[in-house]
Amino acid sequence: MARVRQRKGAQKEYEDTVRRYTGTTMMKVVWIEESVNERWEQQEDGSEQLRRETVYLPTYEYTVNGKTYRYASRQTVSGKRELGRQVVGYYDPTRPDRITENKPRKPVLGGMVFFMFAAFLLWFGIMSFAGMLSIS
């Protein structure tokens, strides 16, 4: 039951996103925030090792109807060399300050497809085990 609600929620979110983000514009990386995340990781021998990971978060600038906006992304880029890179942004024409660098994607492997695949595997397993199906 929860899976069905989750699937319906994902479908509704997709439909809302498609309806909302209909405008496109080019966004340019104008700033990259560099931060280092540190955490201790347990090793197989029982010891711990400090792991450092550098993360680069871009800030984009884009223009809609002559007005310039900035968007601080939560999606990382590969490094400082990405400064100046341009990507397509998808925005809400009624609220151009709402933008995303992700094109809305339809949820995949939805409930029915997953259920049918699982049912096929179950049927195949039962038929193989019962000796009614053999692969040569």
CSV table of C-alpha atoms in Angstrom, one decimal:
chain,number,residue,atom,x,y,z
A,1,MET,CA,0.0,0.0,0.0
A,2,ALA,CA,2.8,2.4,0.9
A,3,ARG,CA,4.6,1.6,-2.4
A,4,VAL,CA,1.4,2.5,-4.4
A,5,ARG,CA,1.2,5.8,-2.5
A,6,GLN,CA,4.9,6.4,-3.1
A,7,ARG,CA,4.4,5.7,-6.8
A,8,LYS,CA,1.4,8.0,-7.1
A,9,GLY,CA,3.4,10.7,-5.2
A,10,ALA,CA,6.3,10.4,-7.6
A,11,GLN,CA,4.0,10.6,-10.6
A,12,LYS,CA,2.2,13.6,-9.2
A,13,GLU,CA,5.5,15.3,-8.4
A,14,TYR,CA,6.7,14.6,-12.0
A,15,GLU,CA,3.4,16.1,-13.4
A,16,ASP,CA,3.7,19.2,-11.2
A,17,THR,CA,7.4,19.6,-12.2
A,18,VAL,CA,6.6,19.3,-16.0
A,19,ARG,CA,3.7,21.8,-15.6
A,20,ARG,CA,5.8,24.2,-13.6
A,21,TYR,CA,9.2,24.2,-15.3
A,22,THR,CA,8.3,24.9,-18.9
A,23,GLY,CA,10.8,27.7,-19.7
A,24,THR,CA,14.4,27.2,-20.6
A,25,THR,CA,17.5,29.5,-20.5
A,26,MET,CA,21.2,29.1,-20.4
A,27,MET,CA,22.8,29.3,-17.0
A,28,LYS,CA,26.5,30.1,-16.5
A,29,VAL,CA,28.6,29.0,-13.5
A,30,VAL,CA,29.8,32.3,-11.9
A,31,TRP,CA,31.1,31.0,-8.6
A,32,ILE,CA,32.2,27.6,-7.2
A,33,GLU,CA,32.1,27.0,-3.4
A,34,GLU,CA,34.8,24.6,-2.4
A,35,SER,CA,34.4,22.7,0.9
A,36,VAL,CA,36.2,19.7,2.4
A,37,ASN,CA,34.1,17.0,4.2
A,38,GLU,CA,35.9,14.8,6.6
A,39,ARG,CA,34.7,11.6,8.2
A,40,TRP,CA,36.3,8.6,9.9
A,41,GLU,CA,35.8,5.3,8.2
A,42,GLN,CA,36.1,1.9,9.9
A,43,GLN,CA,38.6,-0.3,8.2
A,44,GLU,CA,38.5,-4.1,7.9
A,45,ASP,CA,41.3,-4.5,10.4
A,46,GLY,CA,39.3,-2.6,13.0
A,47,SER,CA,41.3,0.6,12.7
A,48,GLU,CA,39.8,3.9,11.6
A,49,GLN,CA,41.0,6.1,8.7
A,50,LEU,CA,40.2,9.8,8.1
A,51,ARG,CA,38.6,10.3,4.7
A,52,ARG,CA,38.6,13.7,3.1
A,53,GLU,CA,36.4,14.6,0.2
A,54,THR,CA,36.4,17.9,-1.6
A,55,VAL,CA,33.0,19.1,-2.9
A,56,TYR,CA,32.5,21.9,-5.4
A,57,LEU,CA,29.0,23.5,-5.4
A,58,PRO,CA,28.3,25.9,-8.3
A,59,THR,CA,26.4,29.2,-8.3
A,60,TYR,CA,24.7,29.9,-11.6
A,61,GLU,CA,23.7,33.2,-13.2
A,62,TYR,CA,20.9,33.4,-15.7
A,63,THR,CA,18.7,36.0,-17.4
A,64,VAL,CA,14.9,35.8,-18.0
A,65,ASN,CA,13.0,38.7,-19.5
A,66,GLY,CA,16.0,41.1,-19.0
A,67,LYS,CA,16.3,40.4,-15.3
A,68,THR,CA,19.4,38.5,-14.0
A,69,TYR,CA,19.1,35.8,-11.3
A,70,ARG,CA,21.5,33.7,-9.3
A,71,TYR,CA,20.9,30.1,-8.3
A,72,ALA,CA,23.1,28.2,-5.8
A,73,SER,CA,23.0,24.6,-6.8
A,74,ARG,CA,23.3,21.5,-4.5
A,75,GLN,CA,24.6,19.4,-7.3
A,76,THR,CA,28.4,19.1,-7.3
A,77,VAL,CA,30.6,19.9,-10.3
A,78,SER,CA,34.0,18.3,-10.9
A,79,GLY,CA,36.2,21.2,-9.9
A,80,LYS,CA,37.1,24.9,-10.2
A,81,ARG,CA,37.8,24.5,-13.9
A,82,GLU,CA,34.0,24.3,-14.4
A,83,LEU,CA,33.8,28.1,-13.8
A,84,GLY,CA,32.2,29.7,-16.9
A,85,ARG,CA,30.6,26.5,-18.0
A,86,GLN,CA,27.1,26.9,-19.4
A,87,VAL,CA,24.2,24.5,-18.9
A,88,VAL,CA,20.5,24.6,-19.7
A,89,GLY,CA,18.2,25.6,-16.9
A,90,TYR,CA,14.5,24.8,-16.6
A,91,TYR,CA,12.4,27.5,-14.9
A,92,ASP,CA,8.9,28.4,-13.9
A,93,PRO,CA,7.7,31.2,-16.3
A,94,THR,CA,5.5,32.6,-13.5
A,95,ARG,CA,8.4,32.6,-11.0
A,96,PRO,CA,11.7,32.8,-12.9
A,97,ASP,CA,13.6,32.7,-9.6
A,98,ARG,CA,12.6,29.0,-9.5
A,99,ILE,CA,15.0,27.1,-11.7
A,100,THR,CA,16.6,23.7,-11.8
A,101,GLU,CA,19.4,22.2,-13.9
A,102,ASN,CA,17.5,18.9,-14.2
A,103,LYS,CA,15.1,18.3,-17.0
A,104,PRO,CA,11.9,16.8,-15.5
A,105,ARG,CA,12.1,13.0,-16.0
A,106,LYS,CA,9.2,10.5,-15.8
A,107,PRO,CA,9.6,8.1,-12.9
A,108,VAL,CA,11.0,4.8,-14.2
A,109,LEU,CA,10.4,1.2,-13.2
A,110,GLY,CA,7.0,2.1,-11.8
A,111,GLY,CA,4.9,-0.2,-9.7
A,112,MET,CA,3.2,-2.1,-12.6
A,113,VAL,CA,6.4,-2.8,-14.6
A,114,PHE,CA,8.2,-3.9,-11.4
A,115,PHE,CA,5.2,-6.1,-10.4
A,116,MET,CA,5.0,-7.7,-13.9
A,117,PHE,CA,8.7,-8.5,-13.9
A,118,ALA,CA,8.5,-10.0,-10.4
A,119,ALA,CA,5.5,-12.1,-11.4
A,120,PHE,CA,7.3,-13.3,-14.5
A,121,LEU,CA,10.4,-14.3,-12.4
A,122,LEU,CA,8.1,-16.1,-9.9
A,123,TRP,CA,6.3,-18.0,-12.7
A,124,PHE,CA,9.6,-18.9,-14.3
A,125,GLY,CA,11.0,-20.2,-11.0
A,126,ILE,CA,7.9,-22.3,-10.2
A,127,MET,CA,7.8,-23.8,-13.7
A,128,SER,CA,11.5,-24.6,-13.7
A,129,PHE,CA,11.3,-26.1,-10.2
A,130,ALA,CA,8.3,-28.2,-11.2
A,131,GLY,CA,10.1,-29.5,-14.3
A,132,MET,CA,7.6,-28.1,-16.6
A,133,LEU,CA,10.1,-25.7,-18.2
A,134,SER,CA,13.6,-26.5,-19.2
A,135,ILE,CA,16.3,-24.4,-20.9
A,136,SER,CA,18.4,-26.3,-23.4
